[in-house]
mmCIF file of C-alpha atoms in Angstrom:
data_model
loop_
_atom_site.group_PDB
_atom_site.id
_atom_site.type_symbol
_atom_site.label_atom_id
_atom_site.label_comp_id
_atom_site.label_asym_id
_atom_site.label_seq_id
_atom_site.Cartn_x
_atom_site.Cartn_y
_atom_site.Cartn_z
ATOM 1 C CA MET A 1 127.898 88.234 112.722
ATOM 2 C CA TYR A 2 124.834 90.242 111.766
ATOM 3 C CA VAL A 3 121.764 87.859 111.429
ATOM 4 C CA ILE A 4 118.879 89.446 109.340
ATOM 5 C CA ILE A 5 115.259 87.954 109.053
ATOM 6 C CA GLY A 6 112.826 88.633 106.799
ATOM 7 C CA LEU A 7 109.281 87.584 107.904
ATOM 8 C CA GLY A 8 106.675 86.182 106.116
ATOM 9 C CA ASN A 9 104.842 82.723 105.283
ATOM 10 C CA TYR A 10 106.518 80.213 102.882
ATOM 11 C CA GLY A 11 105.081 78.573 100.238
ATOM 12 C CA SER A 12 103.648 79.570 96.561
ATOM 13 C CA LYS A 13 100.264 80.487 98.281
ATOM 14 C CA TYR A 14 101.706 83.197 99.896
ATOM 15 C CA GLU A 15 104.375 84.829 97.509
ATOM 16 C CA HIS A 16 103.901 88.452 96.832
ATOM 17 C CA THR A 17 101.136 89.082 99.383
ATOM 18 C CA ARG A 18 101.368 91.793 101.647
ATOM 19 C CA HIS A 19 102.555 89.955 104.740
ATOM 20 C CA ASN A 20 105.343 88.496 102.924
ATOM 21 C CA ALA A 21 107.068 92.110 102.725
ATOM 22 C CA GLY A 22 109.936 90.866 104.661
ATOM 23 C CA VAL A 23 110.670 88.086 102.261
ATOM 24 C CA ASP A 24 110.643 90.021 99.414
ATOM 25 C CA SER A 25 112.746 92.641 100.980
ATOM 26 C CA LEU A 26 115.263 90.234 101.953
ATOM 27 C CA ASN A 27 115.343 88.411 98.826
ATOM 28 C CA ILE A 28 116.172 91.849 97.039
ATOM 29 C CA LEU A 29 119.258 92.302 99.662
ATOM 30 C CA ALA A 30 120.323 88.635 98.967
ATOM 31 C CA GLN A 31 120.229 89.428 95.294
ATOM 32 C CA ARG A 32 121.861 92.654 95.469
ATOM 33 C CA ASN A 33 124.753 90.936 97.275
ATOM 34 C CA GLY A 34 125.186 87.906 95.667
ATOM 35 C CA ILE A 35 123.843 85.643 98.554
ATOM 36 C CA ASP A 36 122.281 82.152 98.072
ATOM 37 C CA VAL A 37 119.383 81.867 100.602
ATOM 38 C CA ARG A 38 118.720 78.054 100.205
ATOM 39 C CA LYS A 39 120.550 76.188 102.972
ATOM 40 C CA ASN A 40 117.733 74.661 105.135
ATOM 41 C CA LYS A 41 118.757 74.965 108.690
ATOM 42 C CA PHE A 42 117.456 76.439 112.028
ATOM 43 C CA LYS A 43 113.832 76.179 111.035
ATOM 44 C CA SER A 44 115.036 78.512 108.269
ATOM 45 C CA LEU A 45 116.287 78.908 104.868
ATOM 46 C CA ILE A 46 119.643 80.670 105.667
ATOM 47 C CA GLY A 47 122.548 81.912 103.507
ATOM 48 C CA GLU A 48 125.851 83.534 104.688
ATOM 49 C CA GLY A 49 127.952 85.999 102.919
ATOM 50 C CA ILE A 50 129.347 89.418 103.310
ATOM 51 C CA ILE A 51 127.354 92.976 103.460
ATOM 52 C CA GLY A 52 129.235 96.330 103.725
ATOM 53 C CA GLY A 53 132.395 94.434 104.525
ATOM 54 C CA LYS A 54 130.693 92.347 107.513
ATOM 55 C CA LYS A 55 129.749 88.681 107.799
ATOM 56 C CA CYS A 56 125.798 88.494 107.874
ATOM 57 C CA VAL A 57 123.520 85.432 107.502
ATOM 58 C CA LEU A 58 119.951 86.095 105.842
ATOM 59 C CA ALA A 59 117.215 83.750 107.088
ATOM 60 C CA PHE A 60 113.713 83.305 105.903
ATOM 61 C CA PRO A 61 111.722 81.429 108.529
ATOM 62 C CA GLN A 62 109.938 78.215 107.573
ATOM 63 C CA THR A 63 107.900 78.175 110.389
ATOM 64 C CA TYR A 64 104.855 80.225 109.234
ATOM 65 C CA MET A 65 104.429 83.404 110.564
ATOM 66 C CA ASN A 66 102.962 82.925 114.025
ATOM 67 C CA LEU A 67 105.550 80.715 115.130
ATOM 68 C CA SER A 68 108.597 82.952 113.667
ATOM 69 C CA GLY A 69 110.259 83.157 117.031
ATOM 70 C CA GLU A 70 110.831 79.589 117.112
ATOM 71 C CA ALA A 71 113.448 80.089 114.262
ATOM 72 C CA ALA A 72 114.460 83.442 115.436
ATOM 73 C CA ARG A 73 115.843 81.930 118.935
ATOM 74 C CA GLU A 74 117.631 79.097 116.870
ATOM 75 C CA LEU A 75 119.229 81.610 115.018
ATOM 76 C CA VAL A 76 120.213 83.799 117.606
ATOM 77 C CA ASN A 77 121.454 80.941 119.864
ATOM 78 C CA PHE A 78 123.647 79.688 117.192
ATOM 79 C CA TYR A 79 125.169 83.130 115.735
ATOM 80 C CA LYS A 80 124.918 85.024 118.895
ATOM 81 C CA PRO A 81 124.721 88.294 117.204
ATOM 82 C CA GLU A 82 125.917 91.470 119.313
ATOM 83 C CA LYS A 83 123.512 94.160 120.285
ATOM 84 C CA GLY A 84 122.240 95.910 117.207
ATOM 85 C CA GLU A 85 123.625 92.933 115.153
ATOM 86 C CA LEU A 86 119.847 91.168 114.915
ATOM 87 C CA ILE A 87 117.858 92.833 112.284
ATOM 88 C CA VAL A 88 114.128 91.744 111.772
ATOM 89 C CA ILE A 89 112.283 92.992 108.302
ATOM 90 C CA TYR A 90 108.503 92.713 108.384
ATOM 91 C CA ASP A 91 105.199 94.412 107.132
ATOM 92 C CA ASP A 92 103.271 97.028 109.276
ATOM 93 C CA LEU A 93 99.941 98.092 108.905
ATOM 94 C CA ASP A 94 100.352 100.962 111.019
ATOM 95 C CA LEU A 95 102.648 102.904 108.191
ATOM 96 C CA PRO A 96 101.247 103.962 104.901
ATOM 97 C CA LYS A 97 101.591 102.130 101.832
ATOM 98 C CA GLY A 98 105.219 102.467 100.746
ATOM 99 C CA GLY A 99 106.409 104.059 103.906
ATOM 100 C CA LEU A 100 109.498 102.657 105.730
ATOM 101 C CA ARG A 101 110.470 102.990 109.376
ATOM 102 C CA ILE A 102 113.861 101.549 110.965
ATOM 103 C CA ARG A 103 113.907 101.433 114.605
ATOM 104 C CA GLU A 104 116.628 100.495 117.481
ATOM 105 C CA LYS A 105 114.046 98.746 119.399
ATOM 106 C CA GLY A 106 110.346 98.810 120.432
ATOM 107 C CA SER A 107 107.454 96.926 121.114
ATOM 108 C CA ALA A 108 105.941 94.185 119.071
ATOM 109 C CA GLY A 109 102.535 96.034 118.533
ATOM 110 C CA THR A 110 99.686 93.613 116.885
ATOM 111 C CA HIS A 111 102.133 91.701 114.459
ATOM 112 C CA ASN A 112 101.952 88.222 115.421
ATOM 113 C CA GLY A 113 105.372 87.023 113.831
ATOM 114 C CA MET A 114 107.111 89.969 116.043
ATOM 115 C CA ARG A 115 104.960 88.640 119.151
ATOM 116 C CA SER A 116 106.428 85.418 118.523
ATOM 117 C CA ILE A 117 110.082 86.776 118.223
ATOM 118 C CA VAL A 118 109.739 89.173 121.400
ATOM 119 C CA GLN A 119 108.189 86.343 123.354
ATOM 120 C CA HIS A 120 110.890 83.499 122.306
ATOM 121 C CA LEU A 121 113.842 85.593 122.835
ATOM 122 C CA GLY A 122 112.547 87.314 126.099
ATOM 123 C CA SER A 123 113.524 90.954 124.567
ATOM 124 C CA ASP A 124 112.588 93.750 122.131
ATOM 125 C CA ASP A 125 115.699 95.168 121.977
ATOM 126 C CA PHE A 126 116.468 94.152 118.550
ATOM 127 C CA VAL A 127 116.403 96.427 115.194
ATOM 128 C CA ARG A 128 113.308 96.272 113.030
ATOM 129 C CA VAL A 129 112.978 97.588 109.402
ATOM 130 C CA ARG A 130 109.028 98.139 109.102
ATOM 131 C CA VAL A 131 107.577 97.995 105.587
ATOM 132 C CA GLY A 132 104.424 99.928 105.439
ATOM 133 C CA ILE A 133 101.347 98.094 103.884
ATOM 134 C CA GLY A 134 98.661 100.415 104.664
ATOM 135 C CA LYS A 135 95.433 99.708 106.858
ATOM 136 C CA GLN A 136 92.907 97.687 105.139
ATOM 137 C CA PRO A 137 89.605 99.141 103.940
ATOM 138 C CA GLU A 138 86.737 99.224 106.369
ATOM 139 C CA PHE A 139 84.776 96.236 104.620
ATOM 140 C CA MET A 140 87.839 93.807 104.682
ATOM 141 C CA ASP A 141 89.193 91.477 107.345
ATOM 142 C CA ILE A 142 92.796 92.185 108.634
ATOM 143 C CA ILE A 143 93.556 88.688 107.829
ATOM 144 C CA ASP A 144 92.202 89.130 104.033
ATOM 145 C CA TRP A 145 94.225 92.078 103.569
ATOM 146 C CA VAL A 146 97.634 90.881 104.819
ATOM 147 C CA ILE A 147 97.324 87.462 102.991
ATOM 148 C CA GLY A 148 96.128 89.207 100.034
ATOM 149 C CA LYS A 149 98.530 89.565 96.866
ATOM 150 C CA VAL A 150 99.786 93.062 96.233
ATOM 151 C CA PRO A 151 97.736 94.117 93.293
ATOM 152 C CA LYS A 152 99.252 95.111 89.775
ATOM 153 C CA GLU A 153 98.756 98.916 90.657
ATOM 154 C CA ASP A 154 100.581 98.857 93.780
ATOM 155 C CA TRP A 155 103.675 96.263 92.596
ATOM 156 C CA GLN A 156 105.976 99.255 91.635
ATOM 157 C CA ILE A 157 105.188 101.390 95.023
ATOM 158 C CA MET A 158 106.064 98.136 96.885
ATOM 159 C CA PHE A 159 109.239 96.813 94.896
ATOM 160 C CA ASP A 160 110.716 100.295 95.263
ATOM 161 C CA THR A 161 109.761 100.287 98.777
ATOM 162 C CA TYR A 162 111.228 96.701 99.224
ATOM 163 C CA THR A 163 114.370 97.934 97.506
ATOM 164 C CA ASN A 164 114.845 100.723 99.900
ATOM 165 C CA ALA A 165 114.361 98.354 102.701
ATOM 166 C CA ALA A 166 117.478 96.490 101.421
ATOM 167 C CA LYS A 167 119.533 99.557 100.814
ATOM 168 C CA SER A 168 118.651 100.636 104.153
ATOM 169 C CA VAL A 169 119.871 97.144 105.622
ATOM 170 C CA GLU A 170 123.132 98.028 103.771
ATOM 171 C CA GLU A 171 123.347 101.245 105.039
ATOM 172 C CA LEU A 172 122.923 99.991 108.558
ATOM 173 C CA VAL A 173 125.383 97.359 108.128
ATOM 174 C CA ALA A 174 128.185 99.330 106.512
ATOM 175 C CA ASN A 175 127.580 103.027 108.381
ATOM 176 C CA GLY A 176 125.395 102.425 111.630
ATOM 177 C CA LEU A 177 121.832 102.833 112.589
ATOM 178 C CA SER A 178 121.649 106.638 112.943
ATOM 179 C CA SER A 179 122.930 107.091 109.212
ATOM 180 C CA ALA A 180 120.029 104.100 107.977
ATOM 181 C CA MET A 181 117.515 105.974 109.747
ATOM 182 C CA CYS A 182 118.623 109.329 108.236
ATOM 183 C CA LYS A 183 118.703 108.293 104.602
ATOM 184 C CA TYR A 184 115.713 105.478 104.527
ATOM 185 C CA ASN A 185 112.938 106.518 107.060
ATOM 186 C CA PHE A 186 110.280 107.660 105.084
ATOM 187 C CA THR A 187 106.521 108.181 105.531
ATOM 188 C CA PRO A 188 104.378 108.988 102.211
ATOM 189 C CA LYS A 189 101.791 112.011 102.698
ATOM 190 C CA PRO A 190 98.096 111.013 102.313
ATOM 191 C CA PRO A 191 96.594 112.072 98.952
ATOM 192 C CA LYS A 192 94.475 115.221 99.043
ATOM 193 C CA PRO A 193 90.655 114.589 99.243
ATOM 194 C CA PRO A 194 89.174 116.545 96.308
ATOM 195 C CA LYS A 195 87.183 119.739 97.500
ATOM 196 C CA ALA A 196 83.418 119.352 96.905
ATOM 197 C CA ASP A 197 83.593 123.041 95.197
ATOM 198 C CA ASP A 198 86.217 122.027 92.586
ATOM 199 C CA LYS A 199 85.082 122.283 89.261
ATOM 200 C CA LYS A 200 86.970 121.140 86.285
ATOM 201 C CA GLU A 201 87.929 124.163 83.970
ATOM 202 C CA GLU A 202 86.364 124.145 80.657
ATOM 203 C CA PRO A 203 88.564 124.503 77.661
ATOM 204 C CA PRO A 204 88.042 127.881 76.418
ATOM 205 C CA LYS A 205 85.495 127.933 73.306
ATOM 206 C CA GLU A 206 86.964 128.510 69.717
ATOM 207 C CA THR A 207 86.265 132.239 68.594
ATOM 208 C CA GLU A 208 85.038 132.135 64.785
ATOM 209 C CA LYS A 209 87.882 133.576 62.535
ATOM 210 C CA GLU A 210 86.650 136.164 60.296
ATOM 211 C CA THR A 211 87.254 135.383 56.342
ATOM 212 C CA VAL A 212 88.824 138.459 55.020
ATOM 213 C CA LYS A 213 88.757 138.825 50.980
ATOM 214 C CA THR A 214 91.674 140.112 49.553
ATOM 215 C CA GLU A 215 92.018 141.001 45.804
ATOM 216 C CA THR A 216 94.751 139.583 43.537
ATOM 217 C CA GLN A 217 96.332 142.197 41.236
ATOM 218 C CA VAL A 218 97.525 141.257 37.955
#
């Protein structure tokens, strides 16, 4: 049975923050597949359903991000997913905004929620779907950046990325990890900086039209 966990902090204060990219992605996955995620169990809100013809449980840990491993351990101990059937969706500072990276396994990096999961499971051998939120500006603290709301101007980009994260999980469950990686791994290109010598082209000046007098014959 697939166990799919969307990381984030619970409560209205944290809705649609960058750190809740996993929650927003899992919400879309639940909506697309008609799975009601409201049952309170295993320190999570869970919902069971079918995705790609296979049994899945979707889970939102209710432990706050830094203790996500407590919920993950209880879910794994109960459902006992096979290798490749535990999937964690989470935000990633090291990916540009709008990027998506699916990996079979790997280190937790600097993400506290992932560190907690690796610690409690005693392994980093599980699938992860990393949703790019980009690095914080130089003048901003990391914590302020990740728990900040996604601004209006970025919402469409992030909504599309959350949707692709949900679709990547559907593809993974239905057709395997390689297919999902091939179709949905994406790194946006950084915008090109303007050149110092670039000048705006001025519109061509209008030339005065000559007035031509004509004689009217009667």
